[in-house]
PDB file of C-alpha atoms in Angstrom:
ATOM      1  CA  MET M   1     116.404 172.497  88.163  1.00 49.00           C
ATOM      2  CA  LEU M   2     117.150 173.356  91.742  1.00 57.00           C
ATOM      3  CA  GLY M   3     114.136 175.119  93.433  1.00 63.00           C
ATOM      4  CA  ARG M   4     111.908 174.796  90.098  1.00 76.00           C
ATOM      5  CA  LYS M   5     108.973 172.591  89.604  1.00 82.00           C
ATOM      6  CA  SER M   6     108.584 170.521  87.109  1.00 89.00           C
ATOM      7  CA  GLU M   7     105.801 170.843  84.299  1.00 89.00           C
ATOM      8  CA  PHE M   8     103.446 168.292  85.315  1.00 89.00           C
ATOM      9  CA  SER M   9     104.186 169.363  88.996  1.00 91.00           C
ATOM     10  CA  GLN M  10     102.727 172.989  87.978  1.00 90.00           C
ATOM     11  CA  TYR M  11      99.566 171.286  86.558  1.00 90.00           C
ATOM     12  CA  GLN M  12      99.180 168.636  88.864  1.00 92.00           C
ATOM     13  CA  PHE M  13      96.253 170.400  90.594  1.00 91.00           C
ATOM     14  CA  LEU M  14      94.227 170.081  87.450  1.00 90.00           C
ATOM     15  CA  VAL M  15      94.495 166.281  87.364  1.00 93.00           C
ATOM     16  CA  ASP M  16      94.442 166.587  91.555  1.00 93.00           C
ATOM     17  CA  GLY M  17      90.450 167.703  91.066  1.00 91.00           C
ATOM     18  CA  LEU M  18      89.462 165.028  88.919  1.00 93.00           C
ATOM     19  CA  THR M  19      87.035 162.807  91.058  1.00 91.00           C
ATOM     20  CA  ASP M  20      86.864 159.779  89.111  1.00 91.00           C
ATOM     21  CA  GLU M  21      89.681 158.084  89.921  1.00 95.00           C
ATOM     22  CA  ILE M  22      89.756 155.730  86.850  1.00 93.00           C
ATOM     23  CA  LEU M  23      89.736 159.056  84.658  1.00 93.00           C
ATOM     24  CA  LYS M  24      92.151 160.688  87.264  1.00 95.00           C
ATOM     25  CA  LYS M  25      94.431 158.028  86.613  1.00 96.00           C
ATOM     26  CA  ARG M  26      94.207 158.302  82.907  1.00 95.00           C
ATOM     27  CA  VAL M  27      94.716 161.788  82.311  1.00 96.00           C
ATOM     28  CA  GLU M  28      97.653 161.909  84.774  1.00 96.00           C
ATOM     29  CA  THR M  29      99.517 159.280  82.885  1.00 96.00           C
ATOM     30  CA  SER M  30      98.916 160.530  79.330  1.00 96.00           C
ATOM     31  CA  LEU M  31      99.735 163.830  80.567  1.00 96.00           C
ATOM     32  CA  ARG M  32     102.647 163.262  81.871  1.00 95.00           C
ATOM     33  CA  PHE M  33     104.079 160.827  79.251  1.00 96.00           C
ATOM     34  CA  TYR M  34     103.224 163.763  76.857  1.00 96.00           C
ATOM     35  CA  ILE M  35     105.629 166.440  78.402  1.00 96.00           C
ATOM     36  CA  MET M  36     107.906 163.923  79.401  1.00 96.00           C
ATOM     37  CA  ARG M  37     108.264 162.931  75.415  1.00 96.00           C
ATOM     38  CA  ALA M  38     107.870 166.787  74.188  1.00 96.00           C
ATOM     39  CA  ASN M  39     110.963 167.504  76.930  1.00 95.00           C
ATOM     40  CA  LYS M  40     112.930 164.554  75.290  1.00 96.00           C
ATOM     41  CA  TYR M  41     112.327 165.808  71.863  1.00 96.00           C
ATOM     42  CA  ARG M  42     113.102 169.221  72.329  1.00 96.00           C
ATOM     43  CA  LYS M  43     116.192 168.558  74.014  1.00 96.00           C
ATOM     44  CA  ARG M  44     117.419 166.452  71.183  1.00 96.00           C
ATOM     45  CA  ASP M  45     116.175 168.964  68.541  1.00 95.00           C
ATOM     46  CA  ALA M  46     118.200 171.693  70.566  1.00 96.00           C
ATOM     47  CA  ARG M  47     121.601 169.747  71.065  1.00 96.00           C
ATOM     48  CA  LEU M  48     121.165 168.583  67.290  1.00 95.00           C
ATOM     49  CA  GLY M  49     120.498 171.886  66.175  1.00 93.00           C
ATOM     50  CA  MET M  50     123.057 173.735  67.910  1.00 95.00           C
ATOM     51  CA  ALA M  51     125.782 170.777  66.957  1.00 93.00           C
ATOM     52  CA  SER M  52     124.685 171.541  62.813  1.00 91.00           C
ATOM     53  CA  ILE M  53     125.168 175.267  63.612  1.00 91.00           C
ATOM     54  CA  VAL M  54     128.609 174.959  65.279  1.00 93.00           C
ATOM     55  CA  MET M  55     130.149 172.041  63.217  1.00 92.00           C
ATOM     56  CA  PRO M  56     130.512 174.207  59.808  1.00 89.00           C
ATOM     57  CA  ALA M  57     131.630 177.244  61.535  1.00 89.00           C
ATOM     58  CA  PHE M  58     134.183 174.824  63.145  1.00 88.00           C
ATOM     59  CA  ALA M  59     135.211 173.318  60.063  1.00 87.00           C
ATOM     60  CA  THR M  60     135.884 176.790  58.328  1.00 86.00           C
ATOM     61  CA  PHE M  61     138.093 177.432  61.284  1.00 87.00           C
ATOM     62  CA  ALA M  62     139.764 174.178  60.960  1.00 85.00           C
ATOM     63  CA  ALA M  63     140.352 174.939  57.077  1.00 85.00           C
ATOM     64  CA  ALA M  64     142.311 178.195  58.129  1.00 86.00           C
ATOM     65  CA  ALA M  65     143.964 176.631  60.697  1.00 84.00           C
ATOM     66  CA  ALA M  66     145.471 173.645  58.321  1.00 82.00           C
ATOM     67  CA  SER M  67     146.406 176.195  55.758  1.00 82.00           C
ATOM     68  CA  PHE M  68     148.072 178.349  58.105  1.00 84.00           C
ATOM     69  CA  TYR M  69     150.052 175.356  60.024  1.00 84.00           C
ATOM     70  CA  GLU M  70     150.510 173.174  57.186  1.00 79.00           C
ATOM     71  CA  GLU M  71     154.254 172.061  57.800  1.00 82.00           C
ATOM     72  CA  GLN M  72     153.725 171.686  61.808  1.00 84.00           C
ATOM     73  CA  TYR M  73     150.647 169.775  61.795  1.00 77.00           C
ATOM     74  CA  PRO M  74     149.891 167.997  58.283  1.00 77.00           C
ATOM     75  CA  SER M  75     147.276 165.540  59.811  1.00 78.00           C
ATOM     76  CA  LEU M  76     145.409 168.879  60.259  1.00 77.00           C
ATOM     77  CA  ASP M  77     144.165 168.380  56.882  1.00 78.00           C
ATOM     78  CA  LEU M  78     141.942 165.695  58.035  1.00 86.00           C
ATOM     79  CA  ALA M  79     140.185 167.729  60.464  1.00 85.00           C
ATOM     80  CA  VAL M  80     138.064 169.860  57.689  1.00 86.00           C
ATOM     81  CA  PRO M  81     136.837 166.326  55.719  1.00 90.00           C
ATOM     82  CA  VAL M  82     136.073 164.781  59.552  1.00 90.00           C
ATOM     83  CA  ILE M  83     134.039 167.629  61.159  1.00 90.00           C
ATOM     84  CA  THR M  84     132.104 167.889  57.577  1.00 90.00           C
ATOM     85  CA  LEU M  85     131.247 164.241  58.126  1.00 92.00           C
ATOM     86  CA  ILE M  86     130.203 164.803  61.688  1.00 93.00           C
ATOM     87  CA  ALA M  87     127.791 167.675  60.426  1.00 92.00           C
ATOM     88  CA  THR M  88     126.596 166.106  57.923  1.00 92.00           C
ATOM     89  CA  VAL M  89     125.436 162.763  59.890  1.00 94.00           C
ATOM     90  CA  THR M  90     124.183 165.360  62.200  1.00 94.00           C
ATOM     91  CA  ALA M  91     121.763 166.776  59.612  1.00 92.00           C
ATOM     92  CA  GLY M  92     120.655 163.730  58.276  1.00 91.00           C
ATOM     93  CA  VAL M  93     119.923 162.226  61.811  1.00 93.00           C
ATOM     94  CA  ILE M  94     117.861 165.760  62.660  1.00 92.00           C
ATOM     95  CA  ALA M  95     116.155 165.052  59.413  1.00 90.00           C
ATOM     96  CA  HIS M  96     115.472 161.545  59.814  1.00 90.00           C
ATOM     97  CA  PHE M  97     114.224 161.471  63.160  1.00 92.00           C
ATOM     98  CA  LYS M  98     112.073 164.387  63.137  1.00 93.00           C
ATOM     99  CA  PHE M  99     113.240 165.427  66.643  1.00 94.00           C
ATOM    100  CA  SER M 100     111.157 168.829  65.814  1.00 94.00           C
ATOM    101  CA  GLU M 101     107.942 167.382  64.642  1.00 95.00           C
ATOM    102  CA  LYS M 102     107.887 164.646  67.529  1.00 95.00           C
ATOM    103  CA  LYS M 103     108.558 167.542  70.453  1.00 96.00           C
ATOM    104  CA  ASP M 104     105.509 169.637  68.452  1.00 96.00           C
ATOM    105  CA  ASN M 105     103.405 167.059  68.484  1.00 96.00           C
ATOM    106  CA  TYR M 106     103.789 165.760  71.907  1.00 96.00           C
ATOM    107  CA  ARG M 107     103.615 169.354  72.877  1.00 97.00           C
ATOM    108  CA  ASN M 108     100.365 170.123  71.416  1.00 96.00           C
ATOM    109  CA  LEU M 109      98.821 166.891  73.099  1.00 96.00           C
ATOM    110  CA  ALA M 110     100.065 168.361  76.582  1.00 96.00           C
ATOM    111  CA  GLU M 111      98.697 171.630  75.985  1.00 96.00           C
ATOM    112  CA  SER M 112      95.004 170.238  74.409  1.00 97.00           C
ATOM    113  CA  MET M 113      94.735 167.788  77.581  1.00 96.00           C
ATOM    114  CA  LYS M 114      95.840 170.452  79.807  1.00 96.00           C
ATOM    115  CA  SER M 115      92.795 172.488  78.612  1.00 96.00           C
ATOM    116  CA  GLU M 116      90.532 170.381  78.297  1.00 96.00           C
ATOM    117  CA  VAL M 117      90.988 169.392  82.039  1.00 96.00           C
ATOM    118  CA  ALA M 118      90.866 173.041  82.923  1.00 95.00           C
ATOM    119  CA  MET M 119      87.540 173.533  81.043  1.00 96.00           C
ATOM    120  CA  TYR M 120      85.924 170.199  82.461  1.00 95.00           C
ATOM    121  CA  GLU M 121      87.003 171.806  86.070  1.00 93.00           C
ATOM    122  CA  CYS M 122      85.885 174.661  85.510  1.00 93.00           C
ATOM    123  CA  ARG M 123      82.618 173.633  83.754  1.00 92.00           C
ATOM    124  CA  ALA M 124      83.188 176.401  80.889  1.00 92.00           C
ATOM    125  CA  GLN M 125      81.904 176.126  77.156  1.00 93.00           C
ATOM    126  CA  LYS M 126      80.927 172.210  76.460  1.00 94.00           C
ATOM    127  CA  TYR M 127      81.068 171.477  80.035  1.00 94.00           C
ATOM    128  CA  SER M 128      78.619 174.074  81.294  1.00 92.00           C
ATOM    129  CA  ALA M 129      75.155 172.951  83.026  1.00 89.00           C
ATOM    130  CA  GLU M 130      73.569 174.880  80.230  1.00 92.00           C
ATOM    131  CA  LYS M 131      75.214 172.606  77.115  1.00 92.00           C
ATOM    132  CA  ALA M 132      76.073 169.664  79.105  1.00 89.00           C
ATOM    133  CA  GLY M 133      73.156 168.762  80.985  1.00 88.00           C
ATOM    134  CA  SER M 134      73.684 166.793  83.918  1.00 90.00           C
ATOM    135  CA  GLU M 135      77.024 166.543  85.727  1.00 91.00           C
ATOM    136  CA  GLU M 136      77.125 162.615  83.920  1.00 92.00           C
ATOM    137  CA  GLN M 137      76.864 164.101  80.361  1.00 94.00           C
ATOM    138  CA  ALA M 138      79.884 166.564  80.995  1.00 93.00           C
ATOM    139  CA  ARG M 139      81.858 163.873  82.600  1.00 93.00           C
ATOM    140  CA  ASP M 140      81.007 161.701  79.261  1.00 94.00           C
ATOM    141  CA  LEU M 141      82.005 164.286  77.219  1.00 95.00           C
ATOM    142  CA  PHE M 142      84.958 164.963  78.794  1.00 96.00           C
ATOM    143  CA  LEU M 143      85.981 160.992  78.431  1.00 95.00           C
ATOM    144  CA  GLN M 144      85.170 161.296  74.745  1.00 96.00           C
ATOM    145  CA  ALA M 145      87.556 164.511  74.456  1.00 96.00           C
ATOM    146  CA  ILE M 146      90.256 163.198  76.508  1.00 96.00           C
ATOM    147  CA  GLU M 147      90.108 159.853  74.610  1.00 96.00           C
ATOM    148  CA  LYS M 148      90.168 161.774  70.955  1.00 97.00           C
ATOM    149  CA  ILE M 149      93.220 163.540  72.284  1.00 97.00           C
ATOM    150  CA  ILE M 150      95.475 160.397  73.050  1.00 96.00           C
ATOM    151  CA  GLU M 151      93.657 158.777  69.931  1.00 96.00           C
ATOM    152  CA  ASP M 152      94.672 161.823  67.566  1.00 95.00           C
ATOM    153  CA  GLY M 153      98.023 161.678  69.005  1.00 93.00           C
ATOM    154  CA  TYR M 154      98.799 157.914  68.886  1.00 94.00           C
ATOM    155  CA  ARG M 155      97.519 158.550  64.994  1.00 95.00           C
ATOM    156  CA  LYS M 156      99.998 161.443  64.607  1.00 93.00           C
ATOM    157  CA  SER M 157     102.651 160.085  66.496  1.00 91.00           C
ATOM    158  CA  LYS M 158     102.092 156.793  64.116  1.00 92.00           C
ATOM    159  CA  GLU M 159     102.455 158.985  61.158  1.00 91.00           C
ATOM    160  CA  LEU M 160     105.721 160.091  61.895  1.00 88.00           C
ATOM    161  CA  GLU M 161     107.313 156.795  62.783  1.00 86.00           C
ATOM    162  CA  MET M 162     105.712 155.765  59.263  1.00 87.00           C
ATOM    163  CA  ALA M 163     107.730 158.555  57.350  1.00 81.00           C
ATOM    164  CA  GLU M 164     110.816 157.589  59.149  1.00 75.00           C
ATOM    165  CA  ASN M 165     110.215 154.022  58.160  1.00 77.00           C
ATOM    166  CA  GLU M 166     109.867 154.715  54.535  1.00 76.00           C
ATOM    167  CA  LYS M 167     112.813 156.823  54.319  1.00 69.00           C
ATOM    168  CA  ASN M 168     114.709 153.790  55.754  1.00 67.00           C
ATOM    169  CA  SER M 169     113.481 151.500  53.051  1.00 69.00           C
ATOM    170  CA  ALA M 170     113.867 153.858  50.119  1.00 61.00           C
TER     171      ALA M 170
END
């Protein structure tokens, strides 16, 4: 990432615009967490997804090589079942741990939070003077919106974890 800013750094200006220090810390901590988690699960999903694509192709190549070099390398016959086993386990890990769903959940939370902060900072939509009334009412609306995003994120994360645990018990 030489010369490239992290995603959170790119949106730091939104958080810096908040004047209430407690609210600022709450948004900053949550946003950083959501971005970090989304990127973590994106990387895991990409790596395992690539492995699940490459391994079966490699198994096909190994099967061809095993039949061609049957006399020279008799142990090459073991390569196909081992590669197939690894590919099957990889696909199972992807399905079980739901990396893609977790990535999507955290990405949606991060984007919702960035959007809400931007609307609040710009006093747009529900935070406008016409709709919110006073600055204090706009702040209260913003706090409620942020807490709802966090609560929804927590609930969705728990649902994904419970789905994992249910698969473990079955």
